[in-house]
Tab-separated table of C-alpha atoms in Angstrom:
chain	number	residue	atom	x	y	z
A	465	GLN	CA	-7.866	1.000	-18.893
A	466	LYS	CA	-5.267	3.774	-18.949
A	467	ALA	CA	-4.728	3.408	-15.203
A	468	GLU	CA	-4.251	-0.346	-15.561
A	469	GLN	CA	-1.701	0.195	-18.339
A	470	GLU	CA	0.224	2.601	-16.106
A	471	TYR	CA	0.157	0.109	-13.234
A	472	TYR	CA	1.380	-2.738	-15.445
A	473	TYR	CA	4.122	-0.493	-16.823
A	474	GLU	CA	5.254	0.273	-13.281
A	475	ILE	CA	5.278	-3.425	-12.346
A	476	ASN	CA	7.326	-4.338	-15.414
A	477	ARG	CA	9.771	-1.546	-14.718
A	478	ARG	CA	10.249	-2.683	-11.125
A	479	TYR	CA	10.594	-6.300	-12.222
A	480	LEU	CA	13.316	-5.425	-14.742
A	481	GLU	CA	15.146	-3.343	-12.153
A	482	SER	CA	15.094	-6.221	-9.671
A	483	ARG	CA	16.381	-8.616	-12.361
A	484	LYS	CA	19.257	-6.266	-13.136
A	485	ILE	CA	20.218	-6.116	-9.469
A	486	ARG	CA	20.024	-9.904	-9.067
A	487	HIS	CA	22.157	-10.294	-12.201
A	488	ASP	CA	24.826	-7.981	-10.773
A	489	ILE	CA	24.679	-9.144	-7.159
A	490	ASN	CA	27.638	-11.534	-7.479
A	491	ASN	CA	29.829	-8.702	-8.750
A	492	HIS	CA	28.664	-6.486	-5.880
A	493	LEU	CA	29.560	-9.218	-3.372
A	494	LEU	CA	33.011	-9.641	-4.942
A	495	ALA	CA	33.610	-5.884	-4.698
A	496	ILE	CA	32.480	-5.780	-1.047
A	497	ASN	CA	34.653	-8.779	-0.183
A	498	ALA	CA	37.683	-7.147	-1.830
A	499	LEU	CA	37.138	-3.958	0.180
A	500	ILE	CA	36.958	-5.943	3.416
A	501	GLU	CA	40.071	-7.969	2.588
A	502	THR	CA	42.052	-4.790	1.920
A	503	GLY	CA	40.873	-3.248	5.180
A	504	ASN	CA	38.537	-0.615	3.648
A	505	ILE	CA	35.757	-1.391	6.124
A	506	GLU	CA	34.064	2.017	6.053
A	507	GLN	CA	34.015	2.039	2.260
A	508	ALA	CA	32.582	-1.508	2.306
A	509	LYS	CA	29.813	-0.344	4.669
A	510	ARG	CA	28.962	2.546	2.363
A	511	TYR	CA	28.891	0.210	-0.626
A	512	ILE	CA	26.606	-2.232	1.221
A	513	SER	CA	24.251	0.648	2.064
A	514	GLU	CA	24.194	1.722	-1.587
A	515	VAL	CA	23.386	-1.813	-2.787
A	516	GLN	CA	20.686	-2.142	-0.122
A	517	GLU	CA	19.152	1.193	-1.148
A	518	GLN	CA	18.955	0.125	-4.792
A	519	THR	CA	17.453	-3.226	-3.777
A	520	ASP	CA	14.812	-1.505	-1.647
A	521	LEU	CA	13.922	0.821	-4.526
A	522	ALA	CA	13.332	-2.143	-6.822
A	523	ALA	CA	11.221	-4.115	-4.358
A	524	MET	CA	7.429	-4.058	-4.255
A	525	PRO	CA	6.221	-3.278	-0.717
A	526	VAL	CA	3.581	-6.017	-0.746
A	527	LYS	CA	2.590	-8.977	-2.907
A	528	THR	CA	-1.117	-9.769	-3.028
A	529	ARG	CA	-0.670	-11.712	-6.307
A	530	ARG	CA	-2.916	-9.180	-8.064
A	531	ASP	CA	-0.493	-7.173	-10.200
A	532	VAL	CA	-2.624	-4.063	-10.659
A	533	LEU	CA	-3.351	-3.843	-6.933
A	534	ASP	CA	0.319	-4.412	-6.045
A	535	ALA	CA	1.316	-1.521	-8.295
A	536	LEU	CA	-1.329	0.719	-6.743
A	537	LEU	CA	-0.141	-0.160	-3.233
A	538	PHE	CA	3.411	0.594	-4.314
A	539	LYS	CA	2.335	4.050	-5.520
A	540	LYS	CA	0.458	4.737	-2.268
A	541	THR	CA	3.505	3.632	-0.260
A	542	GLU	CA	5.606	6.137	-2.197
A	543	GLN	CA	3.052	8.896	-1.562
A	544	ALA	CA	3.116	8.161	2.171
A	545	ALA	CA	6.931	8.166	2.150
A	546	GLU	CA	6.900	11.624	0.538
A	547	LYS	CA	5.144	12.834	3.718
A	548	GLY	CA	7.648	11.010	5.904
A	549	ALA	CA	5.066	8.385	6.856
A	550	ALA	CA	5.092	4.612	6.353
A	551	ILE	CA	2.552	1.967	5.379
A	552	GLN	CA	2.809	-1.461	6.976
A	553	TYR	CA	1.075	-4.314	5.145
A	554	GLU	CA	0.019	-7.656	6.582
A	555	VAL	CA	-1.339	-10.059	3.949
A	556	SER	CA	-2.387	-13.461	5.253
A	557	CYS	CA	-4.085	-14.643	2.073
A	558	PRO	CA	-3.254	-14.286	-1.645
A	559	LEU	CA	-5.850	-12.545	-3.797
A	560	LEU	CA	-5.064	-14.481	-6.971
A	561	ASP	CA	-8.278	-16.525	-6.779
A	562	CYS	CA	-10.393	-13.659	-5.460
A	563	SER	CA	-13.395	-13.005	-7.720
A	564	ILE	CA	-13.420	-9.254	-7.020
A	565	SER	CA	-12.332	-7.243	-10.056
A	566	ASP	CA	-9.125	-5.206	-10.176
A	567	TYR	CA	-11.275	-2.112	-10.622
A	568	ASP	CA	-13.233	-2.723	-7.408
A	569	LEU	CA	-10.129	-3.672	-5.420
A	570	CYS	CA	-8.324	-0.533	-6.560
A	571	THR	CA	-11.377	1.606	-5.808
A	572	ILE	CA	-11.505	0.300	-2.248
A	573	PHE	CA	-7.788	0.359	-1.479
A	574	GLY	CA	-7.166	3.595	-3.369
A	575	ASN	CA	-9.791	5.535	-1.422
A	576	ILE	CA	-8.844	3.934	1.909
A	577	LEU	CA	-5.196	4.886	1.497
A	578	ASP	CA	-5.890	8.341	0.021
A	579	ASN	CA	-7.775	9.235	3.211
A	580	ALA	CA	-5.157	7.655	5.470
A	581	ILE	CA	-2.235	9.359	3.726
A	582	GLU	CA	-3.981	12.733	3.942
A	583	ALA	CA	-4.519	12.237	7.682
A	584	VAL	CA	-1.016	11.146	8.728
A	585	LYS	CA	1.999	13.271	9.560
A	586	ALA	CA	5.734	12.645	9.270
A	587	GLY	CA	6.870	9.803	11.494
A	588	GLU	CA	3.433	8.207	11.671
A	589	ARG	CA	2.382	4.808	10.338
A	590	ILE	CA	-0.594	3.398	8.467
A	591	SER	CA	-1.393	-0.273	9.110
A	592	VAL	CA	-3.189	-2.319	6.442
A	593	SER	CA	-4.356	-5.893	6.949
A	594	ILE	CA	-5.807	-8.315	4.370
A	595	SER	CA	-7.235	-11.685	5.389
A	596	LYS	CA	-10.046	-14.138	4.711
A	597	GLN	CA	-12.994	-14.782	7.004
A	598	HIS	CA	-14.803	-17.837	5.686
A	599	ASP	CA	-15.743	-16.836	2.098
A	600	MET	CA	-15.366	-13.119	2.766
A	601	LEU	CA	-12.370	-10.871	2.146
A	602	TYR	CA	-11.548	-8.765	5.207
A	603	ILE	CA	-9.638	-5.501	4.784
A	604	SER	CA	-8.740	-3.200	7.642
A	605	CYS	CA	-6.754	0.012	7.806
A	606	GLU	CA	-5.709	2.053	10.824
A	607	ASN	CA	-4.083	5.475	10.931
A	608	PRO	CA	-3.572	8.261	13.479
A	609	PHE	CA	-6.464	10.707	13.334
A	610	GLU	CA	-7.057	14.166	14.768
A	611	GLY	CA	-10.630	15.305	14.815
A	612	GLU	CA	-14.056	14.172	15.873
A	613	LEU	CA	-16.096	11.645	13.922
A	614	LYS	CA	-19.834	12.150	13.791
A	615	ARG	CA	-22.453	10.074	12.024
A	616	ARG	CA	-25.488	11.070	10.007
A	617	GLY	CA	-27.073	7.764	9.199
A	618	GLU	CA	-24.456	5.813	7.258
A	619	ARG	CA	-22.498	8.925	6.385
A	620	ILE	CA	-19.456	9.990	8.401
A	621	VAL	CA	-18.883	13.685	9.074
A	622	THR	CA	-16.113	15.364	11.056
A	623	THR	CA	-15.040	18.727	12.405
A	624	LYS	CA	-12.056	18.760	10.011
A	625	LYS	CA	-12.324	21.369	7.278
A	626	ASP	CA	-11.003	19.079	4.538
A	627	PHE	CA	-13.382	16.186	5.082
A	628	THR	CA	-15.443	16.854	1.927
A	629	ALA	CA	-13.023	14.733	-0.082
A	630	HIS	CA	-12.901	12.160	2.705
A	631	GLY	CA	-16.683	11.842	2.692
A	632	PHE	CA	-16.742	11.168	-1.038
A	633	GLY	CA	-13.982	8.568	-0.754
A	634	LEU	CA	-15.798	6.785	2.050
A	635	MET	CA	-18.968	6.836	-0.020
A	636	ARG	CA	-17.128	5.163	-2.916
A	637	ILE	CA	-15.754	2.497	-0.572
A	638	ARG	CA	-19.190	1.806	0.909
A	639	ASP	CA	-20.925	1.693	-2.486
A	640	THR	CA	-18.335	-0.707	-3.894
A	641	ALA	CA	-18.452	-2.955	-0.835
A	642	LYS	CA	-22.250	-3.184	-0.962
A	643	ARG	CA	-22.182	-3.949	-4.675
A	644	CYS	CA	-19.743	-6.781	-3.878
A	645	GLY	CA	-22.089	-8.182	-1.208
A	646	GLY	CA	-20.282	-6.696	1.757
A	647	ASP	CA	-20.267	-3.848	4.236
A	648	VAL	CA	-18.048	-1.213	5.852
A	649	ASN	CA	-17.451	-0.405	9.513
A	650	ILE	CA	-15.750	2.841	10.578
A	651	THR	CA	-14.629	3.746	14.091
A	652	SER	CA	-12.411	6.344	15.724
A	653	GLU	CA	-11.061	5.828	19.221
A	654	ASP	CA	-8.037	7.080	21.184
A	655	GLY	CA	-6.707	9.035	18.216
A	656	VAL	CA	-6.896	6.115	15.784
A	657	PHE	CA	-9.162	6.003	12.719
A	658	ARG	CA	-10.088	2.448	11.698
A	659	ILE	CA	-11.959	1.307	8.624
A	660	GLU	CA	-12.976	-2.319	8.101
A	661	VAL	CA	-14.299	-3.635	4.810
A	662	LEU	CA	-15.861	-7.075	4.426
A	663	ILE	CA	-16.693	-8.201	0.885
A	664	ASN	CA	-17.770	-11.430	-0.771
A	665	SER	CA	-14.719	-12.925	-2.472
């Protein structure tokens, strides 16, 4: 409940910031136009960059139509950016009518992205895809990966020293997916770690 309150607070804050920018945008355009008309092109370019930066800061990186999840994905995007990495989202279906709880969605996405963010380096990219396959929700995530994946039954182990936390996160993803009538597939090939989650929506 506390986590949800924090997520909703973050969403409301971002929403208010975006409203402020939209409210002021006409004044910004007038100022930019005046700079151009007076020949201050370089200053106009700097002003445009400043407005664009503020707009980017106020924008949510992805809209799944599940507010709590959107706020979580925003936080994970910020965490990746702190490492100099990026997260690319591709959402082909809204999750508004999805029967999966916010708690389960955040458990799955939170653990997927925690592992991915820990694995990537500056300049690298994490790719997340959300789509529907019949009545199932399909989630996939790919990230660069150094190490060797090994399997012990359903459990994934690796030669990396820090994989204890990874193993627990993967266990949480698998347990949640199974409880939601789905399954998890994990592969690693050509330096890319890929996790696919299929759950009944």
